[in-house]
Each structure stands twice: as C-alpha cells, then as structure tokens.
Tab-separated table of C-alpha atoms in Angstrom:
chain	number	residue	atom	x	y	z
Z	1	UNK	CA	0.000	0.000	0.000
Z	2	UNK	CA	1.628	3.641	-0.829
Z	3	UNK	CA	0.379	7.159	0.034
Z	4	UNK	CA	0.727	9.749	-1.895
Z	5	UNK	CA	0.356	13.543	-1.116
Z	6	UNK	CA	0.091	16.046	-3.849
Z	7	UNK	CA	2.040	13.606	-6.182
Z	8	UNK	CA	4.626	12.765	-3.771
Z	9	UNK	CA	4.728	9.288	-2.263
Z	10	UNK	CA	4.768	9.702	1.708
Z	11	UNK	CA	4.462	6.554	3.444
Z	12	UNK	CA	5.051	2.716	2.197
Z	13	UNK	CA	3.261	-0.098	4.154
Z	14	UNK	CA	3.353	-3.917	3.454
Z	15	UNK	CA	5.605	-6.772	3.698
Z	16	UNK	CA	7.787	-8.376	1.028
Z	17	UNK	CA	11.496	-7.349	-1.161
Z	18	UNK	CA	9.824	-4.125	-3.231
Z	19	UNK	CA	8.331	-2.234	-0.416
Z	20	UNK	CA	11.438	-3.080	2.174
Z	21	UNK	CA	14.276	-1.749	-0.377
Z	22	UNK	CA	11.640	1.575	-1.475
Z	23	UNK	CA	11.338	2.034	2.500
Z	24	UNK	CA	15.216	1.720	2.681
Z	25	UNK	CA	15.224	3.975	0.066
Z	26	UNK	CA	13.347	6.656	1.468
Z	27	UNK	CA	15.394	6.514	4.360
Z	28	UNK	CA	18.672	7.878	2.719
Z	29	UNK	CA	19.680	11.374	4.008
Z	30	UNK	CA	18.812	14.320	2.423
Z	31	UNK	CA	16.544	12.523	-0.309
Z	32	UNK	CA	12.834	14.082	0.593
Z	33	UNK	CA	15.245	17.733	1.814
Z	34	UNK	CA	17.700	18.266	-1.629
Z	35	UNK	CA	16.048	20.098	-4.721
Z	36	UNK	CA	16.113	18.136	-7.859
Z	37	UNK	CA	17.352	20.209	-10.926
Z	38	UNK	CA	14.579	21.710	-12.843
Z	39	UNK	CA	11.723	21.238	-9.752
Z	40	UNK	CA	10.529	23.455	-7.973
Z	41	UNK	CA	9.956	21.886	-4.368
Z	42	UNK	CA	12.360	19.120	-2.390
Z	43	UNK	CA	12.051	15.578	-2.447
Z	44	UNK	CA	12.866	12.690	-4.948
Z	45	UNK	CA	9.692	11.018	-4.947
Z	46	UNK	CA	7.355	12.639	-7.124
Z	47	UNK	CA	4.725	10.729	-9.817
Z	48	UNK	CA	7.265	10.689	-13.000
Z	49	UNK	CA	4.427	8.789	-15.347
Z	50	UNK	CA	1.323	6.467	-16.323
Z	51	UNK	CA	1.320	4.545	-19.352
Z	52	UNK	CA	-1.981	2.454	-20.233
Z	53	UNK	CA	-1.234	-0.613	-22.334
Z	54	UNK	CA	-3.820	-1.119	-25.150
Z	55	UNK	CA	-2.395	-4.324	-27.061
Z	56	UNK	CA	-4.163	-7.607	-25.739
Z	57	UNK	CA	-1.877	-10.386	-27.350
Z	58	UNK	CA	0.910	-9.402	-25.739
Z	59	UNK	CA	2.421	-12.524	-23.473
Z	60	UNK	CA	4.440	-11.918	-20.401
Z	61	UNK	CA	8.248	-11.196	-21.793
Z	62	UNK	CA	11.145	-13.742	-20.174
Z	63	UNK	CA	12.663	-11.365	-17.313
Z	64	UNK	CA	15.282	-13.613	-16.668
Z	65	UNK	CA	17.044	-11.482	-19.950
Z	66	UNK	CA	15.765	-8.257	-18.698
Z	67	UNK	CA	12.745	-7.668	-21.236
Z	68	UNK	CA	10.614	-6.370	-18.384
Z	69	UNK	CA	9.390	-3.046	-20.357
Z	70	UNK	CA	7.198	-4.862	-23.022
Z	71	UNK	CA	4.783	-6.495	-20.377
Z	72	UNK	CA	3.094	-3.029	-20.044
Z	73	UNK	CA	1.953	-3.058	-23.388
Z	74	UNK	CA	-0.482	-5.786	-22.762
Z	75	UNK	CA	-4.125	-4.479	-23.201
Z	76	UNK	CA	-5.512	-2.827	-19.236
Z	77	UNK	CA	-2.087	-2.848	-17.763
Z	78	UNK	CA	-0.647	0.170	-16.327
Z	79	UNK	CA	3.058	1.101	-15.709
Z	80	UNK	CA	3.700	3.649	-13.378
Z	81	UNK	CA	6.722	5.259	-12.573
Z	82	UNK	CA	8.498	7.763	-9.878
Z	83	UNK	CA	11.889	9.641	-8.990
Z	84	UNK	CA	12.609	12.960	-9.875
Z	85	UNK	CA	14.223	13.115	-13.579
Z	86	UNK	CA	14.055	15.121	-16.651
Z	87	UNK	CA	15.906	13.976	-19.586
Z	88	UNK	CA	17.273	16.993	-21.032
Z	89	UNK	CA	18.591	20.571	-19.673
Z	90	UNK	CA	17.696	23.370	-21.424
Z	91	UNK	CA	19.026	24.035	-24.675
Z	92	UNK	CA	20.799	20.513	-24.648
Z	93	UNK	CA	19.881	17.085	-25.623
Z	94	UNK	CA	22.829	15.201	-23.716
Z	95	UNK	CA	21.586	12.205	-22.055
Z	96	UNK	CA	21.808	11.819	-18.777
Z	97	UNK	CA	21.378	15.632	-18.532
Z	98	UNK	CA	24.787	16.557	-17.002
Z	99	UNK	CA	23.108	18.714	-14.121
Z	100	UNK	CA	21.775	15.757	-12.954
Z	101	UNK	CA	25.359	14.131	-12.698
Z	102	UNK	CA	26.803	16.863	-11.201
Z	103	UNK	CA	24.016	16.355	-8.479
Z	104	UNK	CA	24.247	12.713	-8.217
Z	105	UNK	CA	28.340	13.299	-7.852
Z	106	UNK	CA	27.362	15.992	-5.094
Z	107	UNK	CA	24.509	14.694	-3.298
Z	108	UNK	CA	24.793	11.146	-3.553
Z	109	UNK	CA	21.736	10.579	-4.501
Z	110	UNK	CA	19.947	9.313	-7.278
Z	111	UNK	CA	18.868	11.254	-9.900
Z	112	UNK	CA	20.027	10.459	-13.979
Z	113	UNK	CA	17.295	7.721	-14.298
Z	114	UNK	CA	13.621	7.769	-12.545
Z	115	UNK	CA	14.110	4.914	-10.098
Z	116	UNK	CA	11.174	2.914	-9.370
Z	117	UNK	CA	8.400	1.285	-11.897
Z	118	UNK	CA	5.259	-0.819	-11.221
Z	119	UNK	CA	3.293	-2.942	-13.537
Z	120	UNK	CA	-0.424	-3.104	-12.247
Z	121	UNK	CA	-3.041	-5.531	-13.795
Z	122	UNK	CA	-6.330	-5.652	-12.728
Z	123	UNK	CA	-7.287	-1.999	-12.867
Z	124	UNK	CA	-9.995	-0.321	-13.012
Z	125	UNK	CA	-9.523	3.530	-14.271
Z	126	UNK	CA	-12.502	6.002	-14.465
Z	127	UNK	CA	-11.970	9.603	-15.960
Z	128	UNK	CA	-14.486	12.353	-15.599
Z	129	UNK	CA	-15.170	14.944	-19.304
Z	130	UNK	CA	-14.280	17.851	-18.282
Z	131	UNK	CA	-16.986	20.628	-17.574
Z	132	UNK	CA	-19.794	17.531	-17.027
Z	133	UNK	CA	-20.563	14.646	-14.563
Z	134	UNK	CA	-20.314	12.276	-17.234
Z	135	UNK	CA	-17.477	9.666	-16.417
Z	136	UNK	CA	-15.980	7.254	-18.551
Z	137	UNK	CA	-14.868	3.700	-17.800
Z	138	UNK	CA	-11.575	3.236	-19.522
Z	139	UNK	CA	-10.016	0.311	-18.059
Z	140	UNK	CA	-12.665	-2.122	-16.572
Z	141	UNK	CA	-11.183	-4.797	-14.333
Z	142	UNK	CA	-7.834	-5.374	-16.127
Z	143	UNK	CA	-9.598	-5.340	-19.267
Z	144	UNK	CA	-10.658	-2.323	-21.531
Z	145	UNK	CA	-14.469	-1.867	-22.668
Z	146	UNK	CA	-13.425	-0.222	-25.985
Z	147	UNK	CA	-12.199	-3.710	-27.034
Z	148	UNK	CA	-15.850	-5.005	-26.771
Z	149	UNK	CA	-17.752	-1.920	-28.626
Z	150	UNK	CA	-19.218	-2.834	-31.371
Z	151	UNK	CA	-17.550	-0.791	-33.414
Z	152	UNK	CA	-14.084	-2.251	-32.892
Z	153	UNK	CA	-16.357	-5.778	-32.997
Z	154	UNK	CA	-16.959	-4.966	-36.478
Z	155	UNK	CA	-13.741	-3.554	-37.422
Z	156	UNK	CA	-12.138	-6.884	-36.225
Z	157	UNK	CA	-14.551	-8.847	-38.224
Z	158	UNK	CA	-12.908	-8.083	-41.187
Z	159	UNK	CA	-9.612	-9.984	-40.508
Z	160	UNK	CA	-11.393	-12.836	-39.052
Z	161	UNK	CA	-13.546	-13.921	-35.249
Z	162	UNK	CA	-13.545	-10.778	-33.576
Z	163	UNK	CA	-13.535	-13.121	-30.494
Z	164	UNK	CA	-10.276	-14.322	-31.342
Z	165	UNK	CA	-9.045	-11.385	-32.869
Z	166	UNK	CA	-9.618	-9.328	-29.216
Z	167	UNK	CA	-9.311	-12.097	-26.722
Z	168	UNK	CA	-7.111	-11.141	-24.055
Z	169	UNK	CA	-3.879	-13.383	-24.509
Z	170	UNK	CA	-2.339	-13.267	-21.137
Z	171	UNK	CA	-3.851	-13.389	-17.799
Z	172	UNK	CA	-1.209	-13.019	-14.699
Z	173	UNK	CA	-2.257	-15.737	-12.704
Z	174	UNK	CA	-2.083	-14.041	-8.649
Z	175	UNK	CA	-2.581	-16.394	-6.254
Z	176	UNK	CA	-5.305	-15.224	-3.936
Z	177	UNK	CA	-6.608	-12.797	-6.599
Z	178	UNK	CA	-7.256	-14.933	-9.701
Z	179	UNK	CA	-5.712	-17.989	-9.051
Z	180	UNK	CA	-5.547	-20.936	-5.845
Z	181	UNK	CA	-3.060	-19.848	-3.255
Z	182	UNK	CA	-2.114	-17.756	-0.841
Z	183	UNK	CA	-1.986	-13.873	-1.743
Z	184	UNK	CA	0.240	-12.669	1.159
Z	185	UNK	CA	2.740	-15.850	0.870
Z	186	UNK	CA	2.900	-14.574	-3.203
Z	187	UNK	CA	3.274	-11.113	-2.424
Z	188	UNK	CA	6.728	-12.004	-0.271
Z	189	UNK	CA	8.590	-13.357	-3.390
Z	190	UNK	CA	6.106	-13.136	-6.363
Z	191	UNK	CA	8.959	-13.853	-8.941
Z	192	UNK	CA	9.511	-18.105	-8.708
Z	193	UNK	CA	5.861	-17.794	-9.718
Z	194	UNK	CA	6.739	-15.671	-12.378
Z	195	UNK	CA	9.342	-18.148	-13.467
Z	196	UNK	CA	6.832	-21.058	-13.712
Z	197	UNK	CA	4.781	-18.771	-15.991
Z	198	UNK	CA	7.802	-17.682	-18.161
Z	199	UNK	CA	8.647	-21.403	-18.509
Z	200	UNK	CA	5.317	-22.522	-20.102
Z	201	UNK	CA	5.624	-19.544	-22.384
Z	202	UNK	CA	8.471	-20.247	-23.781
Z	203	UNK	CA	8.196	-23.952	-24.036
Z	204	UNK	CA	4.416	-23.401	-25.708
Z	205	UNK	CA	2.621	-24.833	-22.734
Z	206	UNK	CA	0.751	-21.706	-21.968
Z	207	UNK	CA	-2.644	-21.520	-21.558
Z	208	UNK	CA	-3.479	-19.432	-24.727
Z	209	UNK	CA	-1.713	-18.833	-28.153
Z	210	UNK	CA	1.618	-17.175	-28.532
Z	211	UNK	CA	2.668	-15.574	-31.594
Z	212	UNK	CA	6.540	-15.738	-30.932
Z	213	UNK	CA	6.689	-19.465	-30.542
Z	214	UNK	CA	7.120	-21.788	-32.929
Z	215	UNK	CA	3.840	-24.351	-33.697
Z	216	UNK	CA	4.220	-27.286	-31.258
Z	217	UNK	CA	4.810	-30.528	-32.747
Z	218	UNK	CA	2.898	-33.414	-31.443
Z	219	UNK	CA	4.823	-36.008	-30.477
Z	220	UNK	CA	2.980	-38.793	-31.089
C-alpha cells in the first residue's frame, strides 16, 4: 500500500522485497530535503508517469534477460513510474542531462534515471469529461471496454472472429486474486511464480496462443 500527497509518495506499508528496499530507500539522508534540478519543491519522490497498455496479445516477456518493459503493453495494464528526472537541460539534448550528474556526484543521490516502476493488472480507471458529470470507464477490471464496442467488434470482423481477434492473450495468474493460493505468501517473493509462468511460455505450454513461438509438434 503507498500514500501519496500532492504527487509525492509519503508513506510505504506492506511486507515483502519491493516495499522493504523503497522504504530503505526513502530513508537515505537528504533525499525528501535536496532540490532536484529543474523542480521546484524538495524531495525525490514525485509521480514521473502512467502509461496504459492497449495491445491484448501481448504474453508476459522472459525477465530472466531483462525484457521487463514490453509487459506493459499488454491491453488494461498500467506502468507507473516515480523519482525525480528530466531527460534533457535546457538548450541541450545530452543524455543523462549533465546537471543531474553533477548532483548525483554531489549529493549522492539518485537522480540520472527515474528509479522505481510498477506494472499493475487488474485496474480499473474512471476519468471524468471535463466541464460535465459524465465519467468514462476506460479500463474495466484489467480489461478495456473499448475492445468489446461494437464498433471495434466490427472492425475486427474483417480480418477474421472478432472473439479471437480481441481475446485477451495473457492473464497473470495471482494467487489469492485470480488464481488458488495464498496472496500474502505470493506477495513475499512473487517472482519463482513468475518463473513457472515464463517457462510454459516459452516452451508453448501456456494456456493461450503465442505468436513468438514456434507451432508445437505433437509427439505422437
């Protein structure tokens, strides 16, 4: 669980790897006191982004070779980042920007890349028009409903069973959540369960189609 204040996270409560080294983290002196280059108030932790996935055949990557990133395109996810970071000073496109290594050299603290990501999956995101009380849903459960208009029904049509064509191709299995087992014993070490559904990916014993595997071969 994190709380956030005016964009800022604050506090950081649970049990488990992630939330012990972002607590350590926001332990280290002068890191909520310093001025970032380019912002205008203290403190590292500030909302850097949200990105909302929109492709649904995308199939968990294999993290054991780093290809984290292209999980958060899958259709409903959302990747959020923080850490204070801009990419470029003014009138220069060196990257990192070099005032933020001369204040990682001074401070000792971080600051040339935005430090900490999550990948969320079963969201459910709501946004309000402007100048109305008319809310949209835009995420609904993981899933989003524009996938199920009929509009983008018939559209799909053309290229073959909209059904197929818009399923949903990968489902993180959470214990607890969507799947048998224990949430809070997951939540400790989530990633050996993560490894059990990398390996039936890449050996093609995953529940659903994957488009980067090879056809299996029966073997009898």
């Amino acid at each position: 669980v994190q709380v956030w204040e005016d964009g800022y996270l604050t506090e950081v409560h649970g049990d488990g790897i992630y939330p012990e080294l972002l607590r350590t983290l926001m332990k280290m002196p002068g890191i909520h006191h310093h001025t970032w280059p380019q912002y205008n108030k203290p403190g590292y932790f500030y909302h850097y982004e949200t990105a909302l996935g929109t492709n649904p055949k995308v199939v968990r990557p294999d993290m054991r070779y780093m290809r984290i990133s292209p999980e958060r395109e899958r259709d409903g996810m959302m990747h959020w980042a923080f850490g204070a970071q801009i990419w470029h000073d003014e009138g220069s496109m060196k990257i990192p920007a070099p005032s933020y290594l001369e204040f990682e050299k001074k401070y000792k603290l971080p600051a040339r890349y935005h430090t900490f990501h999550q990948h969320t999956f079963f969201n459910t995101m709501q946004v309000r028009i402007r100048g109305t009380e008319k809310w949209i849903t835009l995420v609904d459960k993981g899933r989003r409903p524009a996938l199920d208009s009929p509009e983008v029904r018939a559209l799909a049509s053309r290229y073959g069973d909209p059904d197929t064509i818009l399923a949903t191709d990968w489902i993180p299995k959470v214990p607890g959540i969507n799947a048998p087992g224990n949430y809070e014993v997951y939540a400790q070490d989530p990633y050996p369960y993560e490894l059990e559904e990398m390996e039936r990916i890449g050996t093609g014993r995953y529940d659903t189609y994957n488009p980067y595997l090879p056809k299996a071969v029966d073997s009898n």
